[in-house]
Short mmCIF file of C-alpha atoms in Angstrom, two decimals:
data_model
loop_
_atom_site.label_atom_id
_atom_site.label_comp_id
_atom_site.label_asym_id
_atom_site.label_seq_id
_atom_site.Cartn_x
_atom_site.Cartn_y
_atom_site.Cartn_z
CA MET A 1 -27.06 18.33 -13.66
CA ASP A 2 -25.41 20.84 -15.83
CA GLY A 3 -23.58 19.18 -18.66
CA ARG A 4 -21.46 16.85 -16.65
CA SER A 5 -21.35 13.59 -18.73
CA GLY A 6 -19.09 11.50 -16.37
CA GLY A 7 -22.08 10.58 -14.05
CA PRO A 8 -22.14 11.81 -10.40
CA GLU A 9 -19.03 12.33 -8.41
CA PRO A 10 -17.71 9.55 -6.26
CA SER A 11 -18.59 11.16 -2.96
CA PHE A 12 -22.24 11.28 -4.17
CA GLN A 13 -22.12 7.60 -5.12
CA GLU A 14 -20.52 6.78 -1.54
CA ARG A 15 -23.18 8.66 0.25
CA LEU A 16 -25.70 6.93 -2.04
CA ARG A 17 -24.37 3.64 -1.14
CA ALA A 18 -24.12 4.37 2.55
CA ALA A 19 -28.03 5.58 2.58
CA ARG A 20 -29.30 2.27 0.58
CA ARG A 21 -27.22 0.41 3.12
CA ARG A 22 -28.76 1.92 5.99
CA HIS A 23 -32.17 1.52 4.53
CA GLY A 24 -31.65 -2.30 3.72
CA LEU A 25 -32.07 -1.50 -0.08
CA ASP A 26 -28.75 -3.23 -1.06
CA PRO A 27 -28.61 -7.19 -0.81
CA VAL A 28 -25.86 -7.54 2.06
CA VAL A 29 -23.36 -9.98 1.01
CA THR A 30 -22.95 -12.54 3.64
CA ARG A 31 -19.49 -13.43 4.08
CA GLU A 32 -20.31 -16.39 6.71
CA PRO A 33 -23.13 -18.43 5.07
CA GLU A 34 -22.91 -21.00 8.06
CA ALA A 35 -23.27 -18.31 10.85
CA PHE A 36 -26.78 -19.61 11.42
CA SER A 37 -25.67 -21.76 14.37
CA PRO A 38 -23.00 -21.97 16.84
CA TRP A 39 -22.28 -25.44 15.63
CA GLY A 40 -21.73 -24.03 12.19
CA ILE A 41 -19.51 -21.22 13.21
CA GLY A 42 -17.40 -23.65 15.39
CA LEU A 43 -16.96 -26.04 12.50
CA ARG A 44 -16.13 -23.51 10.14
CA VAL A 45 -13.39 -21.97 12.21
CA GLY A 46 -11.81 -25.36 13.17
CA ALA A 47 -11.86 -26.04 9.41
CA GLU A 48 -10.14 -22.77 8.55
CA LEU A 49 -7.58 -23.08 11.18
CA VAL A 50 -6.61 -26.78 10.56
CA SER A 51 -6.68 -26.44 6.58
CA SER A 52 -4.21 -23.55 6.61
CA LEU A 53 -2.10 -25.42 8.90
CA VAL A 54 -2.16 -28.35 6.67
CA VAL A 55 -1.45 -26.42 3.66
CA ALA A 56 1.65 -24.81 5.36
CA VAL A 57 2.89 -27.87 6.62
CA GLY A 58 2.85 -29.41 3.22
CA ILE A 59 4.48 -26.17 1.47
CA GLY A 60 7.06 -26.31 4.36
CA TRP A 61 7.86 -30.15 4.06
CA LEU A 62 8.05 -29.99 0.24
CA LEU A 63 10.30 -26.99 0.48
CA ASP A 64 12.19 -28.81 2.95
CA ARG A 65 12.82 -31.82 0.68
CA TRP A 66 13.74 -29.88 -2.35
CA LEU A 67 16.17 -27.59 -0.51
CA GLY A 68 17.68 -29.90 2.01
CA THR A 69 16.83 -27.83 4.88
CA ARG A 70 15.18 -30.69 6.73
CA PRO A 71 13.75 -28.91 9.70
CA ILE A 72 14.03 -25.27 9.23
CA LEU A 73 11.39 -24.72 6.82
CA LEU A 74 8.85 -26.97 8.23
CA GLY A 75 9.20 -24.96 11.50
CA VAL A 76 8.84 -21.51 9.77
CA PHE A 77 5.81 -22.56 7.78
CA VAL A 78 3.83 -24.16 10.83
CA LEU A 79 3.91 -20.46 12.29
CA LEU A 80 3.04 -18.97 8.99
CA GLY A 81 0.09 -21.47 8.72
CA GLY A 82 -0.90 -20.78 12.30
CA ALA A 83 -1.07 -16.88 11.28
CA ALA A 84 -3.01 -17.85 7.98
CA GLY A 85 -5.45 -19.58 9.84
CA VAL A 86 -6.14 -16.69 12.33
CA VAL A 87 -6.22 -14.50 9.28
CA ASN A 88 -9.04 -16.58 7.65
CA VAL A 89 -10.85 -16.55 11.15
CA TRP A 90 -10.55 -12.85 11.24
CA ARG A 91 -11.79 -12.42 7.75
CA LEU A 92 -14.92 -14.72 8.47
CA PHE A 93 -15.85 -12.52 11.48
CA ALA A 94 -14.36 -9.13 10.66
CA PRO A 95 -16.95 -6.08 9.97
CA PRO A 96 -17.48 -5.56 6.43
CA SER A 97 -15.12 -3.09 5.57
CA SER A 98 -16.40 -0.38 3.31
CA PRO A 99 -15.29 -0.31 -0.54
CA GLY A 100 -13.38 2.81 -0.49
CA GLY A 101 -10.84 1.40 2.27
CA LYS A 102 -12.42 3.63 4.78
CA GLY A 103 -12.34 2.72 8.52
CA PRO A 104 -15.16 1.09 10.08
CA LYS A 105 -18.83 2.21 9.75
CA MET B 1 -26.51 -58.12 8.62
CA ASN B 2 -25.37 -61.76 8.11
CA GLU B 3 -25.32 -64.71 10.69
CA ALA B 4 -21.93 -63.70 12.43
CA PRO B 5 -22.23 -64.49 15.82
CA PRO B 6 -20.52 -61.25 17.54
CA PRO B 7 -22.52 -58.18 16.22
CA THR B 8 -20.27 -55.52 15.56
CA ILE B 9 -20.58 -51.94 14.44
CA ASP B 10 -19.21 -51.61 11.01
CA ALA B 11 -19.77 -47.86 10.59
CA LEU B 12 -17.30 -47.44 7.92
CA GLY B 13 -18.19 -50.37 5.68
CA GLN B 14 -20.87 -48.19 3.90
CA PHE B 15 -18.25 -46.22 2.46
CA ARG B 16 -16.49 -48.98 0.39
CA LEU B 17 -16.62 -48.93 -3.20
CA SER B 18 -17.75 -52.13 -5.11
CA PRO B 19 -17.18 -52.36 -8.77
CA VAL B 20 -19.99 -52.30 -11.23
CA ILE B 21 -18.07 -52.53 -14.37
CA GLY B 22 -14.76 -53.77 -13.14
CA ALA B 23 -12.69 -53.35 -16.01
CA LEU B 24 -13.23 -49.61 -16.32
CA GLY B 25 -12.97 -49.08 -12.51
CA PHE B 26 -16.64 -48.05 -12.79
CA SER B 27 -17.97 -48.20 -9.20
CA GLN B 28 -21.51 -47.78 -7.41
CA SER B 29 -20.10 -44.27 -6.66
CA ASN B 30 -19.95 -43.53 -10.42
CA VAL B 31 -23.33 -44.93 -10.88
CA PHE B 32 -24.81 -42.45 -8.55
CA MET B 33 -23.15 -39.66 -10.14
CA LEU B 34 -24.93 -40.33 -13.41
CA VAL B 35 -28.04 -40.75 -11.53
CA ALA B 36 -27.68 -37.39 -9.90
CA ALA B 37 -26.76 -35.90 -13.46
CA ALA B 38 -29.94 -37.77 -14.76
CA LEU B 39 -32.19 -36.42 -12.09
CA THR B 40 -30.87 -32.84 -12.33
CA LEU B 41 -31.67 -33.04 -16.17
CA ALA B 42 -35.05 -34.64 -15.85
CA MET B 43 -36.12 -31.93 -12.96
CA LEU B 44 -35.11 -29.46 -15.57
CA TYR B 45 -36.92 -30.95 -18.62
CA PHE B 46 -40.08 -31.95 -16.89
CA GLY B 47 -40.22 -28.62 -15.01
CA MET B 48 -39.73 -26.46 -18.17
CA ARG B 49 -41.94 -28.55 -20.38
CA PRO B 50 -45.52 -27.20 -19.45
CA ARG B 51 -44.30 -23.65 -19.90
CA ALA B 52 -47.41 -22.28 -18.22
CA VAL B 53 -47.93 -18.79 -17.14
CA VAL B 54 -48.81 -19.88 -13.76
CA PRO B 55 -46.30 -22.69 -13.00
CA GLY B 56 -47.43 -25.83 -11.52
CA ARG B 57 -45.35 -27.52 -8.69
CA PHE B 58 -42.85 -29.21 -10.87
CA GLN B 59 -42.47 -26.03 -13.04
CA ALA B 60 -42.11 -24.07 -9.64
CA LEU B 61 -39.58 -26.18 -8.50
CA ALA B 62 -37.50 -25.78 -11.63
CA GLU B 63 -37.91 -22.17 -11.75
CA PHE B 64 -37.19 -21.53 -8.01
CA ALA B 65 -33.84 -23.58 -8.53
CA TYR B 66 -33.04 -21.35 -11.40
CA GLU B 67 -33.97 -18.11 -9.65
CA GLY B 68 -32.46 -19.19 -6.56
CA ILE B 69 -29.08 -19.80 -8.07
CA MET B 70 -29.29 -16.97 -10.46
CA GLY B 71 -30.08 -14.77 -7.26
CA MET B 72 -26.90 -15.99 -5.35
CA CYS B 73 -24.64 -15.55 -8.52
CA THR B 74 -25.79 -11.99 -9.06
CA SER B 75 -25.86 -10.79 -5.64
CA THR B 76 -22.67 -12.33 -4.48
CA ILE B 77 -20.46 -12.04 -7.59
CA GLY B 78 -22.10 -8.71 -8.89
CA HIS B 79 -23.35 -8.29 -12.43
CA ASP B 80 -20.78 -10.65 -13.77
CA GLY B 81 -22.08 -13.38 -11.97
CA ARG B 82 -24.39 -14.32 -14.73
CA LYS B 83 -21.55 -15.72 -16.68
CA PHE B 84 -20.85 -17.97 -13.82
CA PHE B 85 -24.34 -19.13 -13.35
CA PRO B 86 -24.12 -22.38 -15.13
CA PHE B 87 -21.03 -23.57 -13.45
CA VAL B 88 -22.58 -22.78 -9.99
CA PHE B 89 -26.02 -24.21 -10.78
CA THR B 90 -24.32 -27.44 -12.01
CA LEU B 91 -21.92 -27.72 -9.02
CA PHE B 92 -24.95 -27.00 -6.70
CA PHE B 93 -27.13 -29.83 -7.97
CA PHE B 94 -24.54 -32.30 -8.33
CA ILE B 95 -23.80 -31.75 -4.66
CA LEU B 96 -27.35 -31.66 -3.56
CA PHE B 97 -28.54 -34.79 -5.47
CA GLY B 98 -25.19 -36.52 -4.24
CA ASN B 99 -26.26 -35.80 -0.67
CA LEU B 100 -29.78 -36.67 -1.03
CA LEU B 101 -29.67 -39.96 -2.96
CA GLY B 102 -27.04 -40.94 -0.24
CA LEU B 103 -30.05 -40.85 2.38
CA LEU B 104 -32.08 -43.40 0.39
CA PRO B 105 -31.85 -46.82 1.66
CA PHE B 106 -29.07 -49.14 -0.51
CA SER B 107 -27.66 -45.99 -2.12
CA PHE B 108 -24.34 -44.81 -1.93
CA THR B 109 -23.13 -41.17 -1.06
CA TYR B 110 -20.57 -40.44 -3.42
CA THR B 111 -19.92 -36.73 -1.72
CA SER B 112 -18.84 -38.65 1.25
CA HIS B 113 -15.42 -39.49 -0.46
CA ILE B 114 -13.09 -36.95 0.09
CA VAL B 115 -11.52 -37.78 -3.68
CA VAL B 116 -14.80 -36.43 -4.92
CA THR B 117 -15.11 -33.26 -2.78
CA PHE B 118 -11.56 -32.60 -3.33
CA THR B 119 -11.76 -33.05 -7.16
CA LEU B 120 -14.80 -30.55 -7.14
CA ALA B 121 -12.79 -28.03 -4.96
CA LEU B 122 -9.83 -28.25 -7.41
CA ILE B 123 -12.20 -27.32 -10.20
CA VAL B 124 -13.46 -24.22 -8.22
CA PHE B 125 -9.90 -23.38 -7.16
CA LEU B 126 -8.37 -23.65 -10.66
CA LEU B 127 -11.47 -21.81 -12.12
CA THR B 128 -11.20 -18.89 -9.87
CA THR B 129 -7.43 -18.59 -10.29
CA ILE B 130 -7.74 -18.73 -14.08
CA VAL B 131 -10.63 -16.21 -14.03
CA ALA B 132 -8.40 -13.81 -11.70
CA LEU B 133 -5.58 -14.08 -14.15
CA ALA B 134 -7.66 -13.60 -17.23
CA ILE B 135 -9.20 -10.61 -15.84
CA HIS B 136 -6.47 -8.94 -13.94
CA GLY B 137 -3.32 -10.64 -15.61
CA THR B 138 -0.29 -10.06 -13.61
CA HIS B 139 -2.09 -7.76 -11.29
CA PHE B 140 -3.75 -10.64 -9.82
CA PHE B 141 -0.55 -11.18 -7.53
CA SER B 142 -1.36 -8.15 -5.84
CA TYR B 143 -4.08 -9.91 -4.26
CA PHE B 144 -1.42 -11.40 -2.00
CA PHE B 145 -0.12 -8.05 -0.65
CA PRO B 146 -3.09 -5.79 0.50
CA LYS B 147 -2.53 -2.23 -0.46
CA GLY B 148 -1.31 0.20 2.53
CA ALA B 149 0.50 -2.56 4.23
CA PRO B 150 4.12 -1.55 5.05
CA VAL B 151 6.41 -3.18 2.47
CA LEU B 152 8.87 -4.23 5.39
CA LEU B 153 6.21 -6.84 6.23
CA ALA B 154 5.90 -8.08 2.74
CA PRO B 155 8.19 -11.38 3.50
CA LEU B 156 5.81 -11.86 6.36
CA ILE B 157 2.25 -10.93 4.75
CA VAL B 158 3.00 -12.70 1.30
CA PRO B 159 3.40 -16.18 2.52
CA VAL B 160 0.68 -15.83 4.98
CA GLU B 161 -1.62 -14.71 2.10
CA ILE B 162 -0.46 -17.41 -0.17
CA ILE B 163 -1.20 -19.89 2.48
CA SER B 164 -4.65 -18.47 3.11
CA TYR B 165 -5.53 -18.64 -0.31
CA LEU B 166 -4.53 -22.25 -0.97
CA SER B 167 -6.16 -23.33 2.49
CA ARG B 168 -9.41 -22.89 0.28
CA LEU B 169 -8.33 -25.99 -1.22
CA ILE B 170 -8.48 -27.93 1.87
CA SER B 171 -11.32 -26.34 3.81
CA LEU B 172 -13.82 -26.40 0.91
CA PRO B 173 -13.74 -30.05 0.44
CA VAL B 174 -13.23 -31.15 3.88
CA ARG B 175 -16.21 -29.41 5.05
CA LEU B 176 -18.61 -31.24 2.76
CA PHE B 177 -16.87 -34.64 3.10
CA ALA B 178 -16.88 -34.43 7.12
CA ASN B 179 -20.34 -33.68 7.21
CA MET B 180 -21.63 -36.57 4.95
CA VAL B 181 -19.32 -38.98 6.73
CA ALA B 182 -20.35 -38.09 10.11
CA GLY B 183 -23.90 -38.23 9.32
CA HIS B 184 -23.78 -41.49 7.78
CA VAL B 185 -21.58 -42.83 10.37
CA MET B 186 -24.13 -41.92 13.13
CA PHE B 187 -26.88 -43.67 10.90
CA GLU B 188 -25.01 -46.59 10.77
CA VAL B 189 -24.18 -46.76 14.71
CA PHE B 190 -27.52 -46.07 15.72
CA ALA B 191 -29.12 -48.49 13.27
CA SER B 192 -26.63 -51.10 14.64
CA PHE B 193 -27.64 -50.16 18.14
CA VAL B 194 -31.40 -51.27 17.05
CA VAL B 195 -30.24 -54.56 15.49
CA MET B 196 -27.97 -55.31 18.85
CA LEU B 197 -30.83 -54.50 21.36
CA GLY B 198 -33.45 -56.18 19.34
CA GLY B 199 -31.68 -59.44 19.62
CA ALA B 200 -31.56 -59.11 23.31
CA GLY B 201 -34.93 -60.18 24.23
CA LEU B 202 -38.13 -58.30 25.25
CA VAL B 203 -36.25 -55.50 27.36
CA GLY B 204 -34.05 -54.95 24.43
CA GLY B 205 -36.74 -54.96 22.06
CA ILE B 206 -38.39 -51.95 23.92
CA ALA B 207 -35.06 -50.15 24.63
CA ALA B 208 -34.63 -50.45 20.75
CA ILE B 209 -37.01 -47.93 20.11
CA PHE B 210 -34.68 -45.01 21.48
CA PRO B 211 -31.99 -45.38 18.76
CA LEU B 212 -34.67 -46.05 16.37
CA GLY B 213 -36.18 -42.63 17.50
CA ILE B 214 -32.82 -40.86 17.29
CA ASN B 215 -32.26 -42.31 13.53
CA VAL B 216 -35.65 -40.68 12.57
CA ILE B 217 -34.67 -37.44 14.22
CA LEU B 218 -31.22 -37.79 12.53
CA MET B 219 -32.91 -38.22 8.95
CA GLY B 220 -34.76 -34.89 9.28
CA PHE B 221 -31.23 -33.17 10.32
CA GLU B 222 -29.48 -34.91 7.59
CA LEU B 223 -31.89 -33.49 5.08
CA LEU B 224 -31.31 -29.97 6.37
CA VAL B 225 -27.46 -30.96 6.20
CA ALA B 226 -27.72 -32.25 2.70
CA PHE B 227 -29.23 -28.83 1.58
CA LEU B 228 -27.18 -26.65 3.79
CA GLN B 229 -23.74 -28.17 2.70
CA ALA B 230 -24.83 -27.95 -1.04
CA TYR B 231 -25.70 -24.32 -0.28
CA VAL B 232 -22.60 -23.57 1.51
CA PHE B 233 -20.34 -25.18 -1.13
CA ALA B 234 -22.00 -22.93 -3.98
CA ILE B 235 -21.97 -19.73 -2.01
CA LEU B 236 -18.53 -20.24 -1.20
CA THR B 237 -17.82 -20.81 -4.74
CA CYS B 238 -19.62 -17.54 -5.54
CA ILE B 239 -17.62 -15.68 -2.76
CA TYR B 240 -14.22 -16.90 -4.50
CA LEU B 241 -15.45 -16.05 -7.88
CA HIS B 242 -16.40 -12.54 -6.45
CA ASP B 243 -12.95 -12.16 -5.09
CA ALA B 244 -11.60 -13.42 -8.73
CA VAL B 245 -13.62 -10.82 -10.42
CA HIS B 246 -13.09 -7.75 -8.15
CA LEU B 247 -9.71 -8.69 -6.30
CA HIS B 248 -11.15 -7.19 -3.18
#
């Protein structure tokens, strides 16, 4: 290292991280702690889907009451809530993305 | 239980609150919360008192608890995880002792009330949001719009992300609450079978062995669930704190 003070370049850091991961030196952050059993996965997915739907229905209902647009926003938010539930489930089982925002692997 | 002629299964009666100090609204649920807090403190106090280099059983328990939660914090949140260790530790042991105390006869499971679990989740939610706002300021709101997504989709993505963020407030408490209620209802139902069959003569008495056996197995399972749910609550708190500190 000749007089470089800012530490190694990022590409080196990245390669080091990849190598460490490959050899299992870094603790793997588990995003789904309940993934031990199929039961756990099922309950987890159900909870995620239902809870985002509940939140969305709540928001839609309150907005409707506030703005006086009775059925419209509720309907919109039911769809958004379903989408949010699917997003949550995707986040549970998506392959862990690399920190640099790179593609898979 | 008493001499009522038709034996019925009162599966939900066990969750009823009864006042201990009525004027304060102090119920048996609150008594068990205090017991759980006292047990946690006692475990740490008596576990740390020997201060042996080679820990005895009790000291090993306290050290294992400390190191386990500390490891969970630092490996999940990152280096800053140490700051949140006291919070996660308190949360974990409050839930764990609540779950475990509920398995003792004549006790009460305060984690089987959604008010309790929801309040815990609300504390977690507010803490993560405040931490994120304190560290990142208004930059926190970029959390709701992933980098690189087309701006045209913002009206769709932002509400979905906000709902997804808020849904933690429901999924976190419901998971704990539902597990606890389901387990205790199953205990009650099978225990009622034992009583009902036991009152039905010799054949019933023999048949009553089966629900009794199921309850024995269930107790082992519920011990696992008690630990697992406390662990899940704690590690999800850590993951949320990780998101708050690092914003992905």
